[in-house]
mmCIF file of C-alpha atoms in Angstrom:
data_model
loop_
_atom_site.group_PDB
_atom_site.id
_atom_site.type_symbol
_atom_site.label_atom_id
_atom_site.label_comp_id
_atom_site.label_asym_id
_atom_site.label_seq_id
_atom_site.Cartn_x
_atom_site.Cartn_y
_atom_site.Cartn_z
ATOM 1 C CA MET A 1308 29.244 -4.869 19.426
ATOM 2 C CA THR A 1309 25.727 -4.289 18.221
ATOM 3 C CA VAL A 1310 23.760 -5.923 15.462
ATOM 4 C CA SER A 1311 21.000 -3.389 15.234
ATOM 5 C CA PRO A 1312 21.006 -3.263 11.414
ATOM 6 C CA LEU A 1313 19.796 -6.848 11.380
ATOM 7 C CA GLY A 1314 17.537 -6.380 14.369
ATOM 8 C CA SER A 1315 18.993 -9.034 16.651
ATOM 9 C CA SER A 1316 20.306 -8.812 20.177
ATOM 10 C CA SER A 1317 21.431 -11.476 22.556
ATOM 11 C CA PRO A 1318 20.453 -11.331 26.222
ATOM 12 C CA GLU A 1319 23.896 -12.697 27.125
ATOM 13 C CA GLY A 1320 25.492 -9.680 25.512
ATOM 14 C CA ALA A 1321 27.406 -11.922 23.095
ATOM 15 C CA ASP A 1322 25.944 -10.423 19.950
ATOM 16 C CA TRP A 1323 27.090 -11.843 16.653
ATOM 17 C CA PRO A 1324 28.233 -9.521 13.902
ATOM 18 C CA SER A 1325 25.193 -8.512 11.894
ATOM 19 C CA ASP A 1326 26.858 -9.645 8.660
ATOM 20 C CA TRP A 1327 27.191 -13.206 9.970
ATOM 21 C CA LEU A 1328 23.539 -13.363 10.945
ATOM 22 C CA ARG A 1329 22.482 -11.763 7.690
ATOM 23 C CA ALA A 1330 24.317 -14.507 5.818
ATOM 24 C CA THR A 1331 22.959 -17.396 7.878
ATOM 25 C CA LEU A 1332 19.526 -16.361 9.104
ATOM 26 C CA GLY A 1333 17.844 -17.674 5.956
ATOM 27 C CA PHE A 1334 18.774 -21.308 6.378
ATOM 28 C CA LEU A 1335 18.648 -21.063 10.181
ATOM 29 C CA ALA A 1336 15.018 -19.952 9.922
ATOM 30 C CA LEU A 1337 14.332 -22.771 7.445
ATOM 31 C CA HIS A 1338 16.003 -25.203 9.831
ATOM 32 C CA ALA A 1339 13.743 -23.964 12.647
ATOM 33 C CA LEU A 1340 10.848 -25.211 10.514
ATOM 34 C CA SER A 1341 12.422 -28.581 9.721
ATOM 35 C CA ALA A 1342 10.798 -30.275 12.732
ATOM 36 C CA GLY A 1343 7.351 -29.124 11.664
ATOM 37 C CA PRO A 1344 5.223 -26.033 11.092
ATOM 38 C CA SER A 1345 5.893 -23.149 13.452
ATOM 39 C CA TYR A 1346 4.980 -19.475 13.960
ATOM 40 C CA GLY A 1347 6.951 -16.254 14.235
ATOM 41 C CA TYR A 1348 7.413 -16.014 17.985
ATOM 42 C CA ALA A 1349 8.318 -19.720 18.284
ATOM 43 C CA ILE A 1350 10.948 -19.391 15.543
ATOM 44 C CA ILE A 1351 12.444 -16.335 17.270
ATOM 45 C CA ASN A 1352 12.501 -18.250 20.580
ATOM 46 C CA GLU A 1353 14.078 -21.301 18.943
ATOM 47 C CA LEU A 1354 16.909 -19.225 17.475
ATOM 48 C CA GLU A 1355 17.379 -17.299 20.708
ATOM 49 C CA ARG A 1356 17.488 -20.566 22.719
ATOM 50 C CA HIS A 1357 20.324 -21.761 20.478
ATOM 51 C CA GLY A 1358 22.367 -18.627 21.083
ATOM 52 C CA PHE A 1359 21.715 -16.577 17.964
ATOM 53 C CA GLY A 1360 20.277 -13.634 19.871
ATOM 54 C CA THR A 1361 16.803 -12.179 19.665
ATOM 55 C CA ILE A 1362 15.823 -11.805 16.032
ATOM 56 C CA LYS A 1363 13.383 -8.957 15.480
ATOM 57 C CA GLY A 1364 10.081 -9.415 13.700
ATOM 58 C CA GLY A 1365 11.124 -6.778 11.187
ATOM 59 C CA THR A 1366 13.993 -9.058 10.174
ATOM 60 C CA LEU A 1367 12.327 -12.469 10.293
ATOM 61 C CA TYR A 1368 8.992 -11.759 8.604
ATOM 62 C CA PRO A 1369 10.332 -10.203 5.371
ATOM 63 C CA LEU A 1370 12.604 -13.246 5.041
ATOM 64 C CA LEU A 1371 9.740 -15.698 5.517
ATOM 65 C CA THR A 1372 7.556 -13.676 3.149
ATOM 66 C CA ARG A 1373 10.212 -13.937 0.450
ATOM 67 C CA TYR A 1374 10.514 -17.689 1.063
ATOM 68 C CA GLU A 1375 6.746 -17.990 0.747
ATOM 69 C CA ALA A 1376 6.830 -16.105 -2.562
ATOM 70 C CA ALA A 1377 9.638 -18.422 -3.731
ATOM 71 C CA GLY A 1378 7.582 -21.517 -2.835
ATOM 72 C CA MET A 1379 9.960 -22.689 -0.108
ATOM 73 C CA VAL A 1380 7.450 -22.104 2.663
ATOM 74 C CA THR A 1381 3.664 -22.322 2.902
ATOM 75 C CA THR A 1382 1.531 -20.485 5.430
ATOM 76 C CA GLU A 1383 -1.702 -21.252 7.221
ATOM 77 C CA TRP A 1384 -3.679 -19.323 9.824
ATOM 78 C CA ARG A 1385 -4.733 -21.568 12.693
ATOM 79 C CA ALA A 1386 -7.015 -20.756 15.579
ATOM 80 C CA GLY A 1387 -5.032 -19.950 18.732
ATOM 81 C CA ASP A 1388 -5.624 -21.256 22.244
ATOM 82 C CA GLY A 1389 -8.115 -18.648 23.326
ATOM 83 C CA GLY A 1390 -6.277 -16.095 21.185
ATOM 84 C CA PRO A 1391 -7.150 -14.661 17.810
ATOM 85 C CA GLY A 1392 -5.040 -17.103 15.765
ATOM 86 C CA ARG A 1393 -1.535 -17.711 14.573
ATOM 87 C CA LYS A 1394 0.165 -17.790 11.200
ATOM 88 C CA TYR A 1395 2.043 -21.076 10.836
ATOM 89 C CA PHE A 1396 4.908 -21.469 8.400
ATOM 90 C CA ALA A 1397 5.731 -24.905 6.976
ATOM 91 C CA LEU A 1398 8.649 -26.084 4.835
ATOM 92 C CA THR A 1399 7.861 -27.315 1.348
ATOM 93 C CA ASP A 1400 9.951 -29.967 -0.410
ATOM 94 C CA SER A 1401 11.721 -27.228 -2.327
ATOM 95 C CA GLY A 1402 12.376 -25.335 0.928
ATOM 96 C CA ARG A 1403 13.819 -28.477 2.516
ATOM 97 C CA SER A 1404 16.106 -29.060 -0.484
ATOM 98 C CA GLU A 1405 17.282 -25.456 -0.393
ATOM 99 C CA MET A 1406 17.898 -25.676 3.372
ATOM 100 C CA ASP A 1407 19.942 -28.861 2.919
ATOM 101 C CA ARG A 1408 21.947 -27.321 0.102
ATOM 102 C CA LEU A 1409 22.704 -24.123 2.030
ATOM 103 C CA ALA A 1410 23.516 -26.009 5.243
ATOM 104 C CA SER A 1411 25.906 -28.265 3.327
ATOM 105 C CA ASP A 1412 27.592 -25.277 1.689
ATOM 106 C CA TRP A 1413 27.821 -23.534 5.059
ATOM 107 C CA ARG A 1414 29.496 -26.570 6.675
ATOM 108 C CA ARG A 1415 32.077 -26.683 3.885
ATOM 109 C CA PHE A 1416 32.655 -22.944 4.170
ATOM 110 C CA THR A 1417 33.110 -23.004 7.959
ATOM 111 C CA ALA A 1418 35.382 -26.071 7.719
ATOM 112 C CA LEU A 1419 37.468 -24.290 5.122
ATOM 113 C CA SER A 1420 37.610 -21.166 7.278
ATOM 114 C CA ASN A 1421 38.634 -23.218 10.317
ATOM 115 C CA PHE A 1422 41.317 -24.972 8.285
ATOM 116 C CA TYR A 1423 42.708 -21.625 7.231
ATOM 117 C CA LEU A 1424 42.493 -20.164 10.748
ATOM 118 C CA ASP A 1425 44.285 -23.201 12.120
ATOM 119 C CA ASP A 1426 47.173 -22.388 9.769
ATOM 120 C CA GLY A 1427 46.470 -25.283 7.496
ATOM 121 C CA GLN A 1428 46.167 -27.993 10.126
ATOM 122 C CA PRO A 1429 44.073 -30.907 8.806
ATOM 123 C CA THR A 1430 40.355 -30.570 9.474
ATOM 124 C CA LYS A 1431 38.033 -33.450 8.827
ATOM 125 C CA GLY A 1432 35.496 -33.340 6.042
ATOM 126 C CA ILE A 1433 36.850 -30.535 3.859
ATOM 127 C CA THR A 1434 35.925 -30.941 0.226
ATOM 128 C CA THR A 1435 36.237 -27.869 -1.930
ATOM 129 C CA MET B 918 -1.785 5.468 26.094
ATOM 130 C CA MET B 919 0.913 7.275 24.123
ATOM 131 C CA GLN B 920 2.323 3.930 22.958
ATOM 132 C CA GLU B 921 -1.156 2.787 21.861
ATOM 133 C CA THR B 922 -1.449 5.964 19.824
ATOM 134 C CA ALA B 923 2.042 5.403 18.410
ATOM 135 C CA ASP B 924 1.147 1.804 17.474
ATOM 136 C CA LYS B 925 -2.120 2.910 15.848
ATOM 137 C CA LYS B 926 -0.200 5.521 13.849
ATOM 138 C CA TRP B 927 2.358 2.861 12.873
ATOM 139 C CA PHE B 928 -0.365 0.485 11.639
ATOM 140 C CA ASP B 929 -2.103 3.314 9.737
ATOM 141 C CA GLU B 930 1.209 4.199 8.094
ATOM 142 C CA LEU B 931 1.943 0.546 7.245
ATOM 143 C CA THR B 932 -1.489 0.148 5.631
ATOM 144 C CA LEU B 933 -1.059 3.384 3.678
ATOM 145 C CA GLU B 934 2.422 2.423 2.466
ATOM 146 C CA LEU B 935 1.215 -1.013 1.316
ATOM 147 C CA ARG B 936 -1.773 0.589 -0.440
ATOM 148 C CA LEU B 937 0.575 3.007 -2.197
ATOM 149 C CA ARG B 938 2.528 -0.032 -3.381
ATOM 150 C CA GLN B 939 -0.704 -1.505 -4.825
ATOM 151 C CA VAL B 940 -0.570 -4.513 -2.499
ATOM 152 C CA PRO B 941 -3.942 -6.353 -2.545
ATOM 153 C CA GLY B 942 -6.223 -5.962 0.494
ATOM 154 C CA ASP B 943 -6.004 -9.612 1.606
ATOM 155 C CA ALA B 944 -2.176 -9.442 1.660
ATOM 156 C CA ILE B 945 -2.335 -6.212 3.697
ATOM 157 C CA GLY B 946 -4.722 -7.894 6.158
ATOM 158 C CA ASP B 947 -2.348 -10.853 6.449
ATOM 159 C CA THR B 948 0.640 -8.574 7.083
ATOM 160 C CA VAL B 949 -1.166 -6.512 9.724
ATOM 161 C CA ALA B 950 -2.424 -9.664 11.478
ATOM 162 C CA SER B 951 1.095 -11.185 11.495
ATOM 163 C CA VAL B 952 2.516 -8.063 13.107
ATOM 164 C CA ARG B 953 -0.283 -7.963 15.708
ATOM 165 C CA GLU B 954 0.297 -11.652 16.475
ATOM 166 C CA LEU B 955 4.000 -11.129 17.214
ATOM 167 C CA LEU B 956 3.410 -7.941 19.218
ATOM 168 C CA ALA B 957 0.856 -9.802 21.349
ATOM 169 C CA ASP B 958 3.440 -12.556 21.936
ATOM 170 C CA THR B 959 6.423 -10.343 22.718
ATOM 171 C CA GLY B 960 4.685 -7.362 24.338
ATOM 172 C CA GLN B 961 6.804 -5.091 22.154
ATOM 173 C CA HIS B 962 5.600 -2.005 20.355
ATOM 174 C CA ALA B 963 5.366 -1.944 16.607
ATOM 175 C CA GLU B 964 8.245 0.435 15.863
ATOM 176 C CA GLU B 965 10.501 -1.388 18.336
ATOM 177 C CA ALA B 966 9.901 -4.825 16.766
ATOM 178 C CA PHE B 967 9.509 -3.940 13.101
ATOM 179 C CA GLY B 968 11.278 -0.594 12.629
ATOM 180 C CA PRO B 969 9.718 2.283 10.670
ATOM 181 C CA ALA B 970 6.478 1.263 8.924
ATOM 182 C CA ARG B 971 7.663 2.615 5.578
ATOM 183 C CA SER B 972 10.880 0.557 5.647
ATOM 184 C CA TYR B 973 9.028 -2.569 6.769
ATOM 185 C CA ALA B 974 6.498 -2.201 3.936
ATOM 186 C CA ALA B 975 9.397 -1.936 1.475
ATOM 187 C CA GLU B 976 11.331 -4.892 2.912
ATOM 188 C CA LEU B 977 8.351 -7.251 2.660
ATOM 189 C CA GLU B 978 8.415 -7.066 -1.164
ATOM 190 C CA LEU B 979 4.813 -8.260 -1.334
ATOM 191 C CA PRO B 980 3.234 -9.025 -4.719
ATOM 192 C CA THR B 981 1.598 -5.951 -6.166
ATOM 193 C CA ALA B 982 -1.086 -5.241 -8.729
ATOM 194 C CA PRO B 983 0.160 -4.091 -12.161
ATOM 195 C CA LYS B 984 1.589 -0.612 -11.702
ATOM 196 C CA HIS B 985 -0.908 1.267 -13.855
ATOM 197 C CA GLU B 986 -4.022 -0.803 -13.180
ATOM 198 C CA TRP B 987 -5.529 1.810 -10.863
ATOM 199 C CA VAL B 988 -5.034 4.417 -13.579
ATOM 200 C CA LYS B 989 -7.351 2.459 -15.897
ATOM 201 C CA LYS B 990 -9.776 1.470 -13.160
ATOM 202 C CA ALA B 991 -10.062 4.710 -11.210
ATOM 203 C CA LEU B 992 -8.156 7.611 -12.703
ATOM 204 C CA TRP B 993 -9.558 7.693 -16.227
ATOM 205 C CA PRO B 994 -13.213 7.383 -15.076
ATOM 206 C CA ALA B 995 -12.577 10.162 -12.526
ATOM 207 C CA GLN B 996 -10.949 12.277 -15.227
ATOM 208 C CA LEU B 997 -13.908 11.780 -17.560
ATOM 209 C CA GLY B 998 -16.352 12.605 -14.749
ATOM 210 C CA LEU B 999 -14.463 15.801 -13.937
ATOM 211 C CA LEU B 1000 -14.440 16.838 -17.606
ATOM 212 C CA ALA B 1001 -18.205 16.216 -17.853
ATOM 213 C CA PHE B 1002 -18.799 18.184 -14.643
ATOM 214 C CA LEU B 1003 -16.757 21.172 -15.893
ATOM 215 C CA LEU B 1004 -18.582 21.150 -19.235
ATOM 216 C CA PHE B 1005 -21.956 20.934 -17.457
ATOM 217 C CA ASN B 1006 -21.066 23.989 -15.357
ATOM 218 C CA GLN B 1007 -20.122 25.950 -18.469
ATOM 219 C CA ALA B 1008 -23.352 25.033 -20.231
ATOM 220 C CA VAL B 1009 -25.874 25.306 -17.410
ATOM 221 C CA VAL B 1010 -26.065 29.115 -17.026
ATOM 222 C CA PRO B 1011 -26.357 29.889 -20.789
ATOM 223 C CA TRP B 1012 -28.989 27.169 -21.084
ATOM 224 C CA VAL B 1013 -31.072 28.570 -18.194
ATOM 225 C CA ARG B 1014 -30.806 32.071 -19.717
ATOM 226 C CA SER B 1015 -31.521 30.740 -23.235
ATOM 227 C CA GLU B 1016 -28.195 32.149 -24.450
ATOM 228 C CA VAL B 1017 -25.337 30.677 -26.446
ATOM 229 C CA MET B 1018 -22.326 29.242 -24.627
ATOM 230 C CA LEU B 1019 -19.308 31.517 -25.128
ATOM 231 C CA VAL B 1020 -15.795 30.198 -24.664
ATOM 232 C CA SER B 1021 -12.504 32.122 -24.712
ATOM 233 C CA PRO B 1022 -8.969 30.613 -24.957
ATOM 234 C CA ALA B 1023 -8.005 31.813 -21.468
ATOM 235 C CA GLN B 1024 -11.172 30.323 -20.019
ATOM 236 C CA ALA B 1025 -10.506 26.991 -21.745
ATOM 237 C CA ALA B 1026 -6.932 26.988 -20.411
ATOM 238 C CA PHE B 1027 -8.096 27.587 -16.847
ATOM 239 C CA LEU B 1028 -10.715 24.869 -17.215
ATOM 240 C CA ALA B 1029 -8.109 22.433 -18.520
ATOM 241 C CA THR B 1030 -5.851 22.999 -15.484
ATOM 242 C CA PRO B 1031 -7.712 20.617 -13.093
ATOM 243 C CA LEU B 1032 -7.833 18.010 -15.872
ATOM 244 C CA VAL B 1033 -4.075 18.214 -16.349
ATOM 245 C CA ILE B 1034 -3.483 18.035 -12.590
ATOM 246 C CA VAL B 1035 -5.655 14.902 -12.301
ATOM 247 C CA ALA B 1036 -4.116 13.327 -15.417
ATOM 248 C CA LEU B 1037 -0.607 13.733 -13.979
ATOM 249 C CA LEU B 1038 -1.627 12.367 -10.577
ATOM 250 C CA PRO B 1039 0.411 9.123 -10.979
ATOM 251 C CA LEU B 1040 3.565 11.271 -10.985
ATOM 252 C CA TYR B 1041 2.961 12.816 -7.574
ATOM 253 C CA LEU B 1042 0.244 10.794 -5.844
ATOM 254 C CA THR B 1043 2.688 9.335 -3.302
ATOM 255 C CA ALA B 1044 4.064 12.777 -2.445
ATOM 256 C CA ALA B 1045 0.527 14.183 -2.172
ATOM 257 C CA VAL B 1046 -0.554 11.436 0.233
ATOM 258 C CA ARG B 1047 2.574 11.618 2.377
ATOM 259 C CA ARG B 1048 2.734 15.426 2.542
ATOM 260 C CA ILE B 1049 -0.553 17.136 3.230
ATOM 261 C CA TRP B 1050 0.724 20.520 1.965
ATOM 262 C CA VAL B 1051 1.192 19.056 -1.531
ATOM 263 C CA LEU B 1052 -2.436 17.906 -1.503
ATOM 264 C CA ILE B 1053 -3.626 21.318 -0.235
ATOM 265 C CA ALA B 1054 -1.578 23.058 -2.942
ATOM 266 C CA LEU B 1055 -3.114 20.882 -5.683
ATOM 267 C CA VAL B 1056 -6.655 21.502 -4.444
ATOM 268 C CA ALA B 1057 -5.915 25.246 -4.157
ATOM 269 C CA ILE B 1058 -4.647 25.340 -7.771
ATOM 270 C CA CYS B 1059 -7.821 23.574 -8.968
ATOM 271 C CA VAL B 1060 -10.081 25.984 -7.031
ATOM 272 C CA MET B 1061 -8.124 29.015 -8.256
ATOM 273 C CA SER B 1062 -8.274 27.880 -11.870
ATOM 274 C CA GLY B 1063 -12.037 27.361 -11.487
ATOM 275 C CA LEU B 1064 -12.457 30.901 -10.152
ATOM 276 C CA LEU B 1065 -10.196 32.359 -12.838
ATOM 277 C CA SER B 1066 -12.120 30.534 -15.557
ATOM 278 C CA GLY B 1067 -15.251 32.347 -14.321
ATOM 279 C CA ILE B 1068 -13.424 35.688 -14.467
ATOM 280 C CA ALA B 1069 -12.041 34.895 -17.932
ATOM 281 C CA ALA B 1070 -15.455 33.866 -19.281
ATOM 282 C CA PRO B 1071 -16.400 36.177 -22.190
ATOM 283 C CA THR B 1072 -19.491 38.316 -21.692
ATOM 284 C CA ARG B 1073 -19.744 39.535 -25.292
ATOM 285 C CA ARG B 1074 -19.872 37.508 -28.469
ATOM 286 C CA ALA B 1075 -17.027 39.577 -29.909
ATOM 287 C CA ASP B 1076 -14.690 38.309 -27.165
ATOM 288 C CA ALA B 1077 -15.616 34.678 -27.629
ATOM 289 C CA TRP B 1078 -13.440 32.112 -29.324
ATOM 290 C CA LEU B 1079 -16.289 29.636 -29.673
ATOM 291 C CA GLU B 1080 -20.076 30.017 -29.731
ATOM 292 C CA LEU B 1081 -21.865 26.821 -28.895
ATOM 293 C CA SER B 1082 -25.424 25.760 -28.284
ATOM 294 C CA PRO B 1083 -25.491 24.775 -24.569
ATOM 295 C CA LEU B 1084 -28.188 22.075 -24.700
ATOM 296 C CA PRO B 1085 -26.181 19.250 -26.371
ATOM 297 C CA TRP B 1086 -23.255 19.914 -24.005
ATOM 298 C CA LEU B 1087 -25.596 19.984 -21.016
ATOM 299 C CA VAL B 1088 -27.343 16.731 -21.958
ATOM 300 C CA GLY B 1089 -24.132 14.994 -23.058
ATOM 301 C CA SER B 1090 -22.180 15.900 -19.934
ATOM 302 C CA ALA B 1091 -25.105 14.974 -17.657
ATOM 303 C CA ALA B 1092 -25.413 11.603 -19.400
ATOM 304 C CA ILE B 1093 -21.681 10.909 -18.986
ATOM 305 C CA MET B 1094 -21.815 11.775 -15.258
ATOM 306 C CA VAL B 1095 -24.840 9.510 -14.674
ATOM 307 C CA ILE B 1096 -23.359 6.597 -16.666
ATOM 308 C CA LEU B 1097 -20.035 6.869 -14.779
ATOM 309 C CA SER B 1098 -21.853 6.989 -11.432
ATOM 310 C CA ILE B 1099 -23.847 3.872 -12.332
ATOM 311 C CA TYR B 1100 -20.629 2.156 -13.492
ATOM 312 C CA ASN B 1101 -18.826 3.045 -10.250
ATOM 313 C CA THR B 1102 -21.797 1.948 -8.123
ATOM 314 C CA VAL B 1103 -22.061 -1.419 -9.904
ATOM 315 C CA ARG B 1104 -18.304 -1.906 -9.663
ATOM 316 C CA GLY B 1105 -18.449 -1.128 -5.944
ATOM 317 C CA LEU B 1106 -21.107 -3.831 -5.435
ATOM 318 C CA GLY B 1107 -18.768 -6.468 -6.838
ATOM 319 C CA ALA B 1108 -15.712 -7.960 -5.170
ATOM 320 C CA GLY B 1109 -13.772 -5.022 -3.762
ATOM 321 C CA ASP B 1110 -10.229 -4.925 -2.500
ATOM 322 C CA GLU B 1111 -10.999 -4.637 1.183
ATOM 323 C CA ILE B 1112 -8.467 -5.366 3.890
ATOM 324 C CA VAL B 1113 -9.446 -8.751 5.288
ATOM 325 C CA ASP B 1114 -8.299 -9.980 8.696
ATOM 326 C CA PRO B 1115 -7.343 -13.659 8.197
ATOM 327 C CA ARG B 1116 -7.973 -14.318 11.916
ATOM 328 C CA ALA B 1117 -11.629 -13.306 11.703
ATOM 329 C CA ASP B 1118 -14.144 -16.189 11.472
ATOM 330 C CA THR B 1119 -16.350 -14.276 9.090
ATOM 331 C CA PRO B 1120 -15.406 -11.620 6.571
ATOM 332 C CA ARG B 1121 -15.745 -8.149 8.031
ATOM 333 C CA SER B 1122 -18.972 -6.637 6.741
ATOM 334 C CA THR B 1123 -18.833 -3.120 5.421
ATOM 335 C CA GLY B 1124 -20.575 -0.720 7.770
ATOM 336 C CA VAL B 1125 -23.726 1.140 6.744
ATOM 337 C CA LEU B 1126 -21.972 4.494 7.050
ATOM 338 C CA THR B 1127 -19.112 3.303 4.833
ATOM 339 C CA GLY B 1128 -21.635 2.054 2.276
ATOM 340 C CA VAL B 1129 -23.521 5.359 2.283
ATOM 341 C CA PHE B 1130 -20.241 7.275 2.006
ATOM 342 C CA ALA B 1131 -19.165 5.139 -0.976
ATOM 343 C CA LEU B 1132 -22.542 5.655 -2.652
ATOM 344 C CA ILE B 1133 -22.411 9.429 -2.182
ATOM 345 C CA SER B 1134 -18.816 9.478 -3.482
ATOM 346 C CA ASN B 1135 -19.913 7.645 -6.624
ATOM 347 C CA TRP B 1136 -22.713 10.159 -7.241
ATOM 348 C CA LEU B 1137 -20.789 13.286 -6.210
ATOM 349 C CA PHE B 1138 -20.584 14.842 -9.694
ATOM 350 C CA PRO B 1139 -24.306 14.396 -10.511
ATOM 351 C CA ILE B 1140 -25.239 15.714 -7.031
ATOM 352 C CA PHE B 1141 -23.090 18.836 -7.481
ATOM 353 C CA ALA B 1142 -24.336 19.258 -11.058
ATOM 354 C CA LEU B 1143 -27.937 19.194 -9.814
ATOM 355 C CA ALA B 1144 -27.021 21.761 -7.160
ATOM 356 C CA MET B 1145 -25.476 23.996 -9.864
ATOM 357 C CA LEU B 1146 -28.597 23.616 -11.993
ATOM 358 C CA GLY B 1147 -30.811 24.548 -9.010
ATOM 359 C CA LEU B 1148 -28.606 27.562 -8.248
ATOM 360 C CA ALA B 1149 -28.640 28.725 -11.863
ATOM 361 C CA VAL B 1150 -32.452 28.426 -12.048
ATOM 362 C CA ALA B 1151 -32.862 30.233 -8.712
ATOM 363 C CA LEU B 1152 -30.564 33.090 -9.731
ATOM 364 C CA SER B 1153 -32.148 33.502 -13.134
#
C-alpha cells in the first residue's frame, strides 16, 4: 500500500491509507505544536516517531501555510545554531481551540467506528 | 552536480510560478527559504520533497495582489510608451525631410497590431512565459507588422488617408516617452517588490548591474527614439 498522493511513507513499511492521513494530518500537525513552537523538520520527525510515516514537505507546508492564513498558527524566523535560520510555527489560541475541537470530534468518530466494528459491543465514552 | 542543477531549475520554476500568481516578493522569499531549510535538514532534493514546483506553488494558496493590479501599474504605461514610440517613428522621417506625415489605413492597421498584442497580454502572459515559442511568435508578429507598416506607408499624397504635420506628433510623443521614463524611474526608486530572504540579517542590496539594467529598461523608448532620430538625420 502506498500513500504517495499525500506524500507520506513509513520506514516500517506500515503505510497508512492516504485518505486517513489526509483527514487527520491537520489536527495532528496542530497537536505537534501544542507543546510549543516548532519547525518543519521537527514536526515531520515528531509525526514519524509516533508512527504516522514520513510526511513530505510538499504536504506539510501548504497545510501550515493555510493555518497561518486562517490565524491558527503564527510564524517567526529564528537564527539557527550556526545555520541560516529556521521558521518556527506556534499555535494561537484559535488554533488550540480548533485542535481541541477536531481532536474531540475525531475521538467520538473513532469510538463510534470501533463500536460498529465490534458489532455493537459497548465502547466507553460514545456520545453521538 | 546534475541534482544541483535540477534543484536550481526547481527553485527558478517555483519563483516564476509564484510571480505569475502575483504573490508578493516577501512571501516568495519566505517560501523559498522554508523549502531550503527543510532540504538542508533532510538532505532531500526539491522535487523529491515538494513535488513539481508548479503544483507546490498552487497548493500553497498564498495571498496574492489584486488580479489586475499589474495591468494598471505596468501594462498601461508600457502600452502608452509603445504608442508614443510608434508615433515618433512615423513622424521623425517626414519632420527631418520637412514633409507632411502621410498615413494610409493599411499602415495604421499594421501599426496597431503591436498595441493590440500588448493590450491583450493578460490573456496569454502565462502561456508566453511558460512556452518560449509563444513569446517568439508574439515578438515575430510585432516585428513583421512593423516591417509591413513601412511597406504600406504611402509615398504619394493621393494614396494617403491622413496628412498631418509631423512636428506636434514628434514633440508630443517624445514628451510622453520622457514623462513615462521619469515616472518609471521614480517608481523604481521607491519600495519595490523584491524577493527578500527572511534568513538574511540585512536586506539584500540590489546590485549595480541590476540597477543599471533597470535604468536602461526604463529609458529604452527614448534611447531608441534618439537612435531613430540620429539615423533619420544621417540618412537625409
